[in-house]
mmCIF file of C-alpha atoms in Angstrom:
data_model
loop_
_atom_site.group_PDB
_atom_site.id
_atom_site.type_symbol
_atom_site.label_atom_id
_atom_site.label_comp_id
_atom_site.label_asym_id
_atom_site.label_seq_id
_atom_site.Cartn_x
_atom_site.Cartn_y
_atom_site.Cartn_z
ATOM 1 C CA MET A 199 0.042 -0.141 0.102
ATOM 2 C CA GLU A 200 1.456 3.487 -0.740
ATOM 3 C CA THR A 201 2.134 5.162 2.337
ATOM 4 C CA GLU A 202 2.852 8.849 1.029
ATOM 5 C CA TRP A 203 0.563 10.847 -1.006
ATOM 6 C CA PRO A 204 -0.014 14.916 -1.413
ATOM 7 C CA GLY A 205 -1.435 16.305 1.818
ATOM 8 C CA ARG A 206 -0.734 12.919 4.154
ATOM 9 C CA TRP A 207 1.102 15.151 6.746
ATOM 10 C CA ASP A 208 -1.194 18.240 6.480
ATOM 11 C CA HIS A 209 -2.979 17.788 9.676
ATOM 12 C CA ILE A 210 0.119 16.495 11.595
ATOM 13 C CA GLN A 211 2.248 19.441 10.360
ATOM 14 C CA LYS A 212 -0.692 21.696 12.048
ATOM 15 C CA ILE A 213 -0.150 20.439 15.142
ATOM 16 C CA LEU A 214 4.013 19.950 14.887
ATOM 17 C CA LEU A 215 4.873 23.183 13.300
ATOM 18 C CA ARG A 216 3.117 25.639 15.337
ATOM 19 C CA THR A 217 2.340 26.144 19.134
ATOM 20 C CA GLY A 218 -0.862 26.644 20.818
ATOM 21 C CA PRO A 219 -2.249 27.607 24.479
ATOM 22 C CA PHE A 220 -2.572 23.968 25.280
ATOM 23 C CA ALA A 221 0.973 22.905 24.227
ATOM 24 C CA HIS A 222 3.154 21.465 26.655
ATOM 25 C CA PRO A 223 5.646 24.122 27.986
ATOM 26 C CA SER A 224 8.825 22.189 26.846
ATOM 27 C CA PHE A 225 7.267 21.912 23.120
ATOM 28 C CA GLU A 226 9.207 23.681 20.570
ATOM 29 C CA PRO A 227 7.289 23.709 16.876
ATOM 30 C CA SER A 228 9.917 22.797 13.990
ATOM 31 C CA PRO A 229 9.974 20.754 11.016
ATOM 32 C CA ASP A 230 12.461 18.700 12.632
ATOM 33 C CA VAL A 231 9.802 17.179 15.166
ATOM 34 C CA LEU A 232 7.939 15.735 12.227
ATOM 35 C CA SER A 233 11.173 14.682 10.814
ATOM 36 C CA PHE A 234 11.853 12.840 14.155
ATOM 37 C CA LEU A 235 8.368 11.239 14.570
ATOM 38 C CA LYS A 236 8.590 9.967 10.738
ATOM 39 C CA GLU A 237 12.543 8.847 10.593
ATOM 40 C CA THR A 238 13.598 8.285 14.376
ATOM 41 C CA CYS A 239 10.842 7.962 16.839
ATOM 42 C CA LYS A 240 10.079 4.425 18.457
ATOM 43 C CA ILE A 241 7.070 3.580 20.292
ATOM 44 C CA LEU A 242 6.660 0.414 22.443
ATOM 45 C CA VAL A 243 3.008 -0.457 23.441
ATOM 46 C CA ILE A 244 3.166 -2.902 26.209
ATOM 47 C CA GLY A 245 -0.135 -5.058 25.787
ATOM 48 C CA ALA A 246 -2.619 -5.681 22.757
ATOM 49 C CA GLY A 247 -5.834 -6.087 24.597
ATOM 50 C CA GLY A 248 -8.796 -3.708 24.589
ATOM 51 C CA LEU A 249 -6.799 -0.475 25.446
ATOM 52 C CA GLY A 250 -3.762 -1.588 23.468
ATOM 53 C CA CYS A 251 -5.742 -2.084 20.309
ATOM 54 C CA GLU A 252 -6.973 1.404 20.602
ATOM 55 C CA LEU A 253 -3.825 2.822 21.274
ATOM 56 C CA LEU A 254 -1.975 1.014 18.478
ATOM 57 C CA LYS A 255 -4.969 2.326 16.044
ATOM 58 C CA ASP A 256 -4.325 5.983 17.269
ATOM 59 C CA LEU A 257 -0.518 5.972 17.099
ATOM 60 C CA ALA A 258 -0.615 4.724 13.621
ATOM 61 C CA LEU A 259 -3.177 7.359 12.816
ATOM 62 C CA MET A 260 -0.986 10.075 14.113
ATOM 63 C CA GLY A 261 2.027 9.264 12.062
ATOM 64 C CA PHE A 262 4.199 6.986 13.980
ATOM 65 C CA ARG A 263 5.842 4.651 11.959
ATOM 66 C CA ASP A 264 8.040 2.592 13.986
ATOM 67 C CA ILE A 265 5.769 0.974 16.469
ATOM 68 C CA HIS A 266 6.441 -2.144 18.678
ATOM 69 C CA VAL A 267 4.067 -4.089 20.295
ATOM 70 C CA ILE A 268 4.472 -6.489 23.202
ATOM 71 C CA ASP A 269 1.805 -9.159 24.336
ATOM 72 C CA MET A 270 2.608 -12.723 25.690
ATOM 73 C CA ASP A 271 -1.214 -13.783 25.595
ATOM 74 C CA THR A 272 -3.166 -15.424 22.812
ATOM 75 C CA ILE A 273 -6.489 -14.374 21.079
ATOM 76 C CA ASP A 274 -9.751 -15.936 23.185
ATOM 77 C CA VAL A 275 -13.157 -15.622 21.643
ATOM 78 C CA SER A 276 -14.004 -13.419 24.686
ATOM 79 C CA ASN A 277 -11.655 -10.794 23.222
ATOM 80 C CA LEU A 278 -13.627 -10.206 20.081
ATOM 81 C CA ASN A 279 -16.421 -8.107 21.061
ATOM 82 C CA ARG A 280 -14.072 -5.420 22.207
ATOM 83 C CA GLN A 281 -10.596 -5.976 20.678
ATOM 84 C CA PHE A 282 -11.393 -4.736 17.143
ATOM 85 C CA LEU A 283 -7.948 -5.634 15.587
ATOM 86 C CA PHE A 284 -8.960 -9.345 15.859
ATOM 87 C CA ARG A 285 -11.318 -11.393 13.969
ATOM 88 C CA ALA A 286 -12.696 -14.838 14.621
ATOM 89 C CA LYS A 287 -10.025 -16.643 12.556
ATOM 90 C CA ASP A 288 -7.363 -15.309 14.518
ATOM 91 C CA VAL A 289 -8.550 -17.075 17.674
ATOM 92 C CA GLY A 290 -5.560 -19.172 19.180
ATOM 93 C CA LYS A 291 -3.042 -16.794 17.364
ATOM 94 C CA ALA A 292 -0.517 -14.390 19.392
ATOM 95 C CA LYS A 293 -2.089 -11.022 20.029
ATOM 96 C CA ALA A 294 1.072 -9.147 19.185
ATOM 97 C CA ASP A 295 1.440 -10.960 15.779
ATOM 98 C CA VAL A 296 -2.111 -10.211 14.824
ATOM 99 C CA ALA A 297 -2.157 -6.722 16.098
ATOM 100 C CA ALA A 298 1.065 -5.835 13.982
ATOM 101 C CA SER A 299 -0.024 -7.408 10.960
ATOM 102 C CA PHE A 300 -3.697 -5.753 11.193
ATOM 103 C CA ILE A 301 -1.906 -2.437 11.260
ATOM 104 C CA ASN A 302 0.295 -3.030 8.771
ATOM 105 C CA THR A 303 -2.060 -4.087 6.109
ATOM 106 C CA ARG A 304 -4.758 -1.888 6.911
ATOM 107 C CA SER A 305 -6.613 -0.902 3.833
ATOM 108 C CA ASP A 306 -7.182 2.946 2.610
ATOM 109 C CA TYR A 307 -10.670 3.193 2.114
ATOM 110 C CA ASN A 308 -13.633 5.452 3.595
ATOM 111 C CA VAL A 309 -15.333 3.903 6.540
ATOM 112 C CA THR A 310 -19.037 4.272 7.081
ATOM 113 C CA LEU A 311 -20.076 4.446 10.501
ATOM 114 C CA THR A 312 -22.998 2.806 11.415
ATOM 115 C CA SER A 313 -25.586 3.365 14.520
ATOM 116 C CA GLN A 314 -26.181 0.890 16.814
ATOM 117 C CA VAL A 315 -27.988 -2.328 15.522
ATOM 118 C CA ASN A 316 -31.299 -2.706 16.108
ATOM 119 C CA PHE A 317 -33.232 -6.284 15.030
ATOM 120 C CA PRO A 318 -36.471 -5.453 12.905
ATOM 121 C CA LEU A 319 -39.298 -5.792 15.027
ATOM 122 C CA CYS A 320 -40.996 -8.284 12.293
ATOM 123 C CA THR A 321 -38.168 -10.721 13.027
ATOM 124 C CA ILE A 322 -38.304 -10.208 16.734
ATOM 125 C CA ALA A 323 -42.216 -10.869 16.940
ATOM 126 C CA HIS A 324 -42.541 -13.565 14.279
ATOM 127 C CA THR A 325 -39.417 -15.309 13.053
ATOM 128 C CA PRO A 326 -36.480 -15.059 15.998
ATOM 129 C CA ARG A 327 -33.570 -16.817 15.023
ATOM 130 C CA LEU A 328 -30.984 -15.757 17.393
ATOM 131 C CA PRO A 329 -30.887 -15.630 21.445
ATOM 132 C CA GLU A 330 -30.683 -11.794 21.250
ATOM 133 C CA HIS A 331 -34.203 -11.884 19.405
ATOM 134 C CA CYS A 332 -35.806 -13.460 22.257
ATOM 135 C CA ILE A 333 -34.302 -11.268 24.665
ATOM 136 C CA GLU A 334 -35.484 -8.366 22.471
ATOM 137 C CA PHE A 335 -38.812 -9.587 22.398
ATOM 138 C CA VAL A 336 -39.158 -9.538 25.743
ATOM 139 C CA ARG A 337 -37.469 -6.258 26.492
ATOM 140 C CA ILE A 338 -39.436 -4.460 23.674
ATOM 141 C CA LEU A 339 -42.772 -5.831 23.764
ATOM 142 C CA LEU A 340 -43.385 -8.404 26.853
ATOM 143 C CA TRP A 341 -42.155 -5.886 29.557
ATOM 144 C CA PRO A 342 -44.412 -2.867 28.550
ATOM 145 C CA LYS A 343 -47.229 -5.295 28.181
ATOM 146 C CA GLU A 344 -47.180 -7.120 31.467
ATOM 147 C CA GLU A 345 -45.430 -4.634 33.753
ATOM 148 C CA PRO A 346 -44.205 -7.197 36.051
ATOM 149 C CA PHE A 347 -42.869 -4.717 38.538
ATOM 150 C CA GLY A 348 -45.848 -1.968 38.441
ATOM 151 C CA ALA A 349 -46.957 0.194 35.932
ATOM 152 C CA GLY A 350 -44.672 2.691 34.648
ATOM 153 C CA ILE A 351 -41.540 0.953 35.795
ATOM 154 C CA ALA A 352 -38.718 1.211 33.435
ATOM 155 C CA ILE A 353 -36.020 -1.746 32.976
ATOM 156 C CA ASP A 354 -33.299 -1.217 35.355
ATOM 157 C CA GLY A 355 -30.123 -3.186 33.906
ATOM 158 C CA ASP A 356 -28.722 -3.176 37.229
ATOM 159 C CA ASP A 357 -31.638 -4.633 39.425
ATOM 160 C CA PRO A 358 -30.941 -8.097 39.271
ATOM 161 C CA ASN A 359 -34.670 -8.959 39.590
ATOM 162 C CA HIS A 360 -35.296 -7.404 36.499
ATOM 163 C CA ILE A 361 -32.781 -9.188 34.743
ATOM 164 C CA LYS A 362 -33.799 -12.575 35.989
ATOM 165 C CA TRP A 363 -37.396 -11.979 34.712
ATOM 166 C CA ILE A 364 -36.360 -10.964 31.483
ATOM 167 C CA LEU A 365 -34.062 -14.273 31.209
ATOM 168 C CA GLU A 366 -36.919 -16.384 32.479
ATOM 169 C CA LYS A 367 -39.109 -15.197 29.787
ATOM 170 C CA SER A 368 -36.412 -15.247 27.119
ATOM 171 C CA GLN A 369 -35.735 -18.811 27.765
ATOM 172 C CA GLU A 370 -39.312 -19.417 27.679
ATOM 173 C CA ARG A 371 -39.506 -17.713 24.308
ATOM 174 C CA ALA A 372 -36.309 -19.545 23.025
ATOM 175 C CA SER A 373 -37.584 -22.914 23.545
ATOM 176 C CA GLN A 374 -40.753 -22.263 21.838
ATOM 177 C CA TYR A 375 -38.195 -21.934 18.635
ATOM 178 C CA ASN A 376 -35.362 -24.273 19.665
ATOM 179 C CA ILE A 377 -32.984 -21.485 20.163
ATOM 180 C CA SER A 378 -30.238 -21.988 22.717
ATOM 181 C CA GLY A 379 -27.665 -19.460 24.382
ATOM 182 C CA VAL A 380 -30.030 -17.677 26.431
ATOM 183 C CA ASN A 381 -27.834 -17.195 29.639
ATOM 184 C CA TYR A 382 -27.974 -14.467 32.249
ATOM 185 C CA ARG A 383 -24.547 -12.660 30.864
ATOM 186 C CA LEU A 384 -26.262 -12.563 27.610
ATOM 187 C CA THR A 385 -29.481 -11.086 28.479
ATOM 188 C CA GLN A 386 -27.441 -8.638 30.749
ATOM 189 C CA GLY A 387 -25.371 -7.496 27.775
ATOM 190 C CA VAL A 388 -28.177 -7.073 25.426
ATOM 191 C CA VAL A 389 -30.279 -5.066 27.939
ATOM 192 C CA LYS A 390 -27.375 -2.557 29.113
ATOM 193 C CA ARG A 391 -25.582 -2.595 25.577
ATOM 194 C CA ILE A 392 -22.492 -3.684 27.391
ATOM 195 C CA MET A 393 -20.598 -4.861 24.387
ATOM 196 C CA PRO A 394 -20.487 -1.206 22.420
ATOM 197 C CA ALA A 395 -20.281 0.051 25.594
ATOM 198 C CA VAL A 396 -16.793 -1.520 26.497
ATOM 199 C CA ALA A 397 -15.590 -0.923 23.072
ATOM 200 C CA SER A 398 -16.301 2.969 23.189
ATOM 201 C CA THR A 399 -14.890 3.407 26.559
ATOM 202 C CA ASN A 400 -11.683 1.567 25.523
ATOM 203 C CA ALA A 401 -11.575 4.035 22.710
ATOM 204 C CA VAL A 402 -12.144 7.029 24.717
ATOM 205 C CA ILE A 403 -9.505 5.993 27.411
ATOM 206 C CA SER A 404 -7.112 5.554 25.124
ATOM 207 C CA VAL A 405 -7.355 8.983 23.267
ATOM 208 C CA TYR A 406 -7.160 10.630 26.950
ATOM 209 C CA ALA A 407 -3.972 8.711 27.368
ATOM 210 C CA ILE A 408 -2.562 10.461 24.163
ATOM 211 C CA ARG A 409 -4.063 13.802 24.728
ATOM 212 C CA PHE A 410 -2.531 13.973 28.136
ATOM 213 C CA SER A 411 0.567 12.951 26.875
ATOM 214 C CA CYS A 412 0.571 15.920 24.219
ATOM 215 C CA CYS A 413 -0.676 18.911 26.353
ATOM 216 C CA LEU A 414 -0.964 19.664 30.253
ATOM 217 C CA PRO A 415 -4.571 19.575 31.802
ATOM 218 C CA LEU A 416 -5.982 22.277 33.411
ATOM 219 C CA ASN A 417 -4.169 23.135 37.165
ATOM 220 C CA ASN A 418 -6.339 22.103 39.804
ATOM 221 C CA TYR A 419 -8.591 24.857 40.100
ATOM 222 C CA MET A 420 -10.601 27.465 38.122
ATOM 223 C CA ASN A 421 -12.234 30.846 39.419
ATOM 224 C CA PHE A 422 -15.135 31.809 37.248
ATOM 225 C CA ASN A 423 -17.370 35.070 37.830
ATOM 226 C CA ASP A 424 -19.782 36.388 35.563
ATOM 227 C CA THR A 425 -21.342 39.105 38.044
ATOM 228 C CA LYS A 426 -19.667 41.593 35.681
ATOM 229 C CA GLY A 427 -18.620 40.490 32.325
ATOM 230 C CA VAL A 428 -16.645 37.175 32.360
ATOM 231 C CA TYR A 429 -13.353 36.598 34.422
ATOM 232 C CA THR A 430 -11.734 33.395 34.965
ATOM 233 C CA TYR A 431 -8.456 32.503 36.401
ATOM 234 C CA THR A 432 -6.767 28.967 36.948
ATOM 235 C CA PHE A 433 -4.113 28.269 39.324
ATOM 236 C CA GLU A 434 -2.465 25.280 41.122
ATOM 237 C CA ALA A 435 -2.787 24.671 44.572
ATOM 238 C CA GLU A 436 0.353 23.218 45.648
ATOM 239 C CA LYS A 437 1.013 20.835 48.514
ATOM 240 C CA SER A 438 1.879 22.310 51.889
ATOM 241 C CA GLU A 439 4.698 20.315 53.212
ATOM 242 C CA GLY A 440 3.793 20.758 56.830
ATOM 243 C CA CYS A 441 0.124 19.962 56.317
ATOM 244 C CA LEU A 442 -1.424 17.949 59.194
ATOM 245 C CA ALA A 443 -3.652 15.972 56.580
ATOM 246 C CA CYS A 444 -1.237 14.755 54.020
ATOM 247 C CA SER A 445 2.777 15.675 54.757
ATOM 248 C CA ASP A 446 4.797 12.461 55.639
ATOM 249 C CA ARG A 447 7.237 15.227 57.580
ATOM 250 C CA PRO A 448 6.827 14.984 61.520
ATOM 251 C CA GLN A 449 5.539 17.756 63.453
ATOM 252 C CA VAL A 450 7.946 19.192 65.810
ATOM 253 C CA LEU A 451 7.156 19.319 69.596
ATOM 254 C CA ASN A 452 9.718 21.556 71.702
ATOM 255 C CA PHE A 453 9.960 20.523 75.417
ATOM 256 C CA THR A 454 12.519 19.865 77.877
ATOM 257 C CA GLU A 455 12.939 16.570 79.569
ATOM 258 C CA THR A 456 11.334 17.800 82.826
ATOM 259 C CA ASP A 457 8.227 18.709 81.208
ATOM 260 C CA LYS A 458 5.632 16.478 82.083
ATOM 261 C CA LEU A 459 3.191 14.483 79.343
ATOM 262 C CA GLN A 460 0.478 16.471 80.537
ATOM 263 C CA ASP A 461 2.411 19.604 79.379
ATOM 264 C CA ILE A 462 1.959 17.920 75.693
ATOM 265 C CA ILE A 463 -1.273 17.020 75.908
ATOM 266 C CA ASN A 464 -2.126 20.833 76.832
ATOM 267 C CA HIS A 465 -0.322 21.999 73.846
ATOM 268 C CA LEU A 466 -1.782 19.549 71.523
ATOM 269 C CA GLN A 467 -5.372 20.672 72.967
ATOM 270 C CA GLU A 468 -4.696 24.675 73.236
ATOM 271 C CA ASN A 469 -2.064 25.422 69.954
ATOM 272 C CA ALA A 470 -4.299 26.984 67.412
ATOM 273 C CA THR A 471 -2.465 24.759 64.954
ATOM 274 C CA TYR A 472 -4.029 21.471 66.274
ATOM 275 C CA GLN A 473 -6.757 22.248 68.810
ATOM 276 C CA MET A 474 -7.098 18.624 69.705
ATOM 277 C CA LYS A 475 -10.104 17.128 71.929
ATOM 278 C CA SER A 476 -8.857 14.269 73.512
ATOM 279 C CA PRO A 477 -5.479 13.013 71.931
ATOM 280 C CA GLY A 478 -4.008 9.750 72.540
ATOM 281 C CA VAL A 479 -0.403 9.330 72.860
ATOM 282 C CA THR A 480 1.611 6.344 71.790
ATOM 283 C CA THR A 481 5.507 5.655 70.845
ATOM 284 C CA SER A 482 7.960 3.313 69.925
ATOM 285 C CA MET A 483 10.244 1.676 72.482
ATOM 286 C CA ASP A 484 12.497 -1.135 71.593
ATOM 287 C CA GLY A 485 10.707 -2.067 68.669
ATOM 288 C CA LYS A 486 7.277 -2.153 70.529
ATOM 289 C CA ASN A 487 4.547 0.512 70.672
ATOM 290 C CA LYS A 488 3.959 1.597 74.098
ATOM 291 C CA THR A 489 0.836 3.752 74.919
ATOM 292 C CA LEU A 490 1.601 6.906 76.992
ATOM 293 C CA TYR A 491 -2.045 8.161 77.388
ATOM 294 C CA MET A 492 -5.384 7.253 76.158
ATOM 295 C CA GLN A 493 -8.546 9.221 77.064
ATOM 296 C CA THR A 494 -11.217 7.748 75.008
ATOM 297 C CA VAL A 495 -10.831 4.207 76.145
ATOM 298 C CA LYS A 496 -11.779 4.064 80.043
ATOM 299 C CA SER A 497 -9.832 1.022 81.016
ATOM 300 C CA ILE A 498 -6.520 2.248 79.103
ATOM 301 C CA GLU A 499 -7.301 5.693 80.681
ATOM 302 C CA GLU A 500 -7.421 4.302 84.004
ATOM 303 C CA LYS A 501 -3.839 2.579 83.550
ATOM 304 C CA THR A 502 -2.061 5.516 81.980
ATOM 305 C CA ARG A 503 -3.372 8.077 83.778
ATOM 306 C CA GLU A 504 -0.343 8.138 86.248
ATOM 307 C CA ASN A 505 1.834 9.284 82.910
ATOM 308 C CA LEU A 506 0.452 12.437 83.070
ATOM 309 C CA LYS A 507 2.212 13.668 85.898
ATOM 310 C CA LYS A 508 5.592 11.586 84.846
ATOM 311 C CA SER A 509 8.349 14.025 83.380
ATOM 312 C CA LEU A 510 9.423 13.388 79.656
ATOM 313 C CA LYS A 511 12.591 11.776 81.398
ATOM 314 C CA GLU A 512 10.877 9.470 83.767
ATOM 315 C CA LEU A 513 9.067 8.166 80.800
ATOM 316 C CA GLY A 514 12.190 7.240 78.918
ATOM 317 C CA LEU A 515 11.450 9.754 76.006
ATOM 318 C CA MET A 516 14.498 11.183 74.126
ATOM 319 C CA ASP A 517 15.547 13.727 71.908
ATOM 320 C CA LYS A 518 14.126 13.228 68.341
ATOM 321 C CA GLN A 519 12.059 10.404 69.406
ATOM 322 C CA GLU A 520 8.778 10.069 67.554
ATOM 323 C CA LEU A 521 5.170 10.352 69.129
ATOM 324 C CA TYR A 522 1.869 8.940 67.364
ATOM 325 C CA VAL A 523 -1.088 11.133 68.209
ATOM 326 C CA ALA A 524 -4.931 10.130 67.382
ATOM 327 C CA ASP A 525 -7.668 12.379 67.945
ATOM 328 C CA VAL A 526 -11.235 12.992 66.924
ATOM 329 C CA THR A 527 -10.354 16.216 65.195
ATOM 330 C CA THR A 528 -8.089 14.179 62.438
ATOM 331 C CA PRO A 529 -8.749 11.301 60.216
ATOM 332 C CA ASN A 530 -5.361 9.442 60.612
ATOM 333 C CA THR A 531 -2.690 9.604 62.901
ATOM 334 C CA LEU A 532 -0.338 12.272 63.202
ATOM 335 C CA THR A 533 3.446 12.038 63.566
ATOM 336 C CA PHE A 534 5.525 14.516 65.873
ATOM 337 C CA GLN A 535 8.922 14.559 66.894
ATOM 338 C CA LEU A 536 10.094 15.525 70.341
ATOM 339 C CA GLN A 537 12.942 18.098 70.212
ATOM 340 C CA LEU A 538 14.384 18.048 73.933
ATOM 341 C CA GLY A 539 16.182 21.234 74.913
ATOM 342 C CA THR A 540 16.621 23.470 78.120
ATOM 343 C CA LYS A 541 14.248 26.085 79.404
ATOM 344 C CA MET A 542 16.474 28.760 78.213
ATOM 345 C CA GLU A 543 16.327 27.330 74.434
ATOM 346 C CA ASN A 544 12.800 26.730 74.502
ATOM 347 C CA SER A 545 11.908 30.185 75.832
#
């Protein structure tokens, strides 16, 4: 098949020879980029399944010529409904070989897009030949006639009772015409249009995967104001290194060896940053967890109450030791690091 013709690269040139508002910051438009795509660039696609088939098609249509695909699996009948590079004659063959062959031998012809397949009503009602005909008969004709779950109740493809009723009626219809193959999975697939939905979802996901590799998505947040004209502004919400909710860095607690555990509890409750209500404090000593104080569990509170009067030295706490604090005000346990100094230093 001829691989070059007038205008072959016109659309790609519009992307590669000029920049745009959504282009990646590191992108520099140049004829060299097109030359790299055509002559040098190598693409490796790992997996030729549902998404892999779509990606191979997208990459080939975008102009990439040196595409490699790896897949250790073979083609199964169940793959044919969503992995469009394969046909029934390919069952049992290696996915990678068939996918590569299909892309290399694709025909150059105009494609006609057809709508969702609907069976003729006369076939469904009078001469059913397929299990799908029986299911469609129940879905289209029998359901509105019998209204099995009440007047005006539409079919819910996610309701097992609805699917079960349609299945039973479809099997009765199929037995009248000696048709086999009506089962729960097929019934749900016909009612919910699962097969075309899966293929369409794979196609959309593959396009988005390529899209986000070509340009940056909108940064985090956008403000929109139309009270006086239209005003928009986007900004990136940066992560705070000291965030109590998501930071992995321990918070520092400055105390002395003579300070009591009660002083730490008071600090956690009164400090404007923490504002805890009933903090429970644990630590790790000699590789074992040790509960210093826990107010929320009555039996543990009684056993650890005396620790409140003890100094940090008496409790065996040392400089740089980590304390783990749980409280109702935060969903996660917070990690603190003791920084023990003198009264003069902390003042």
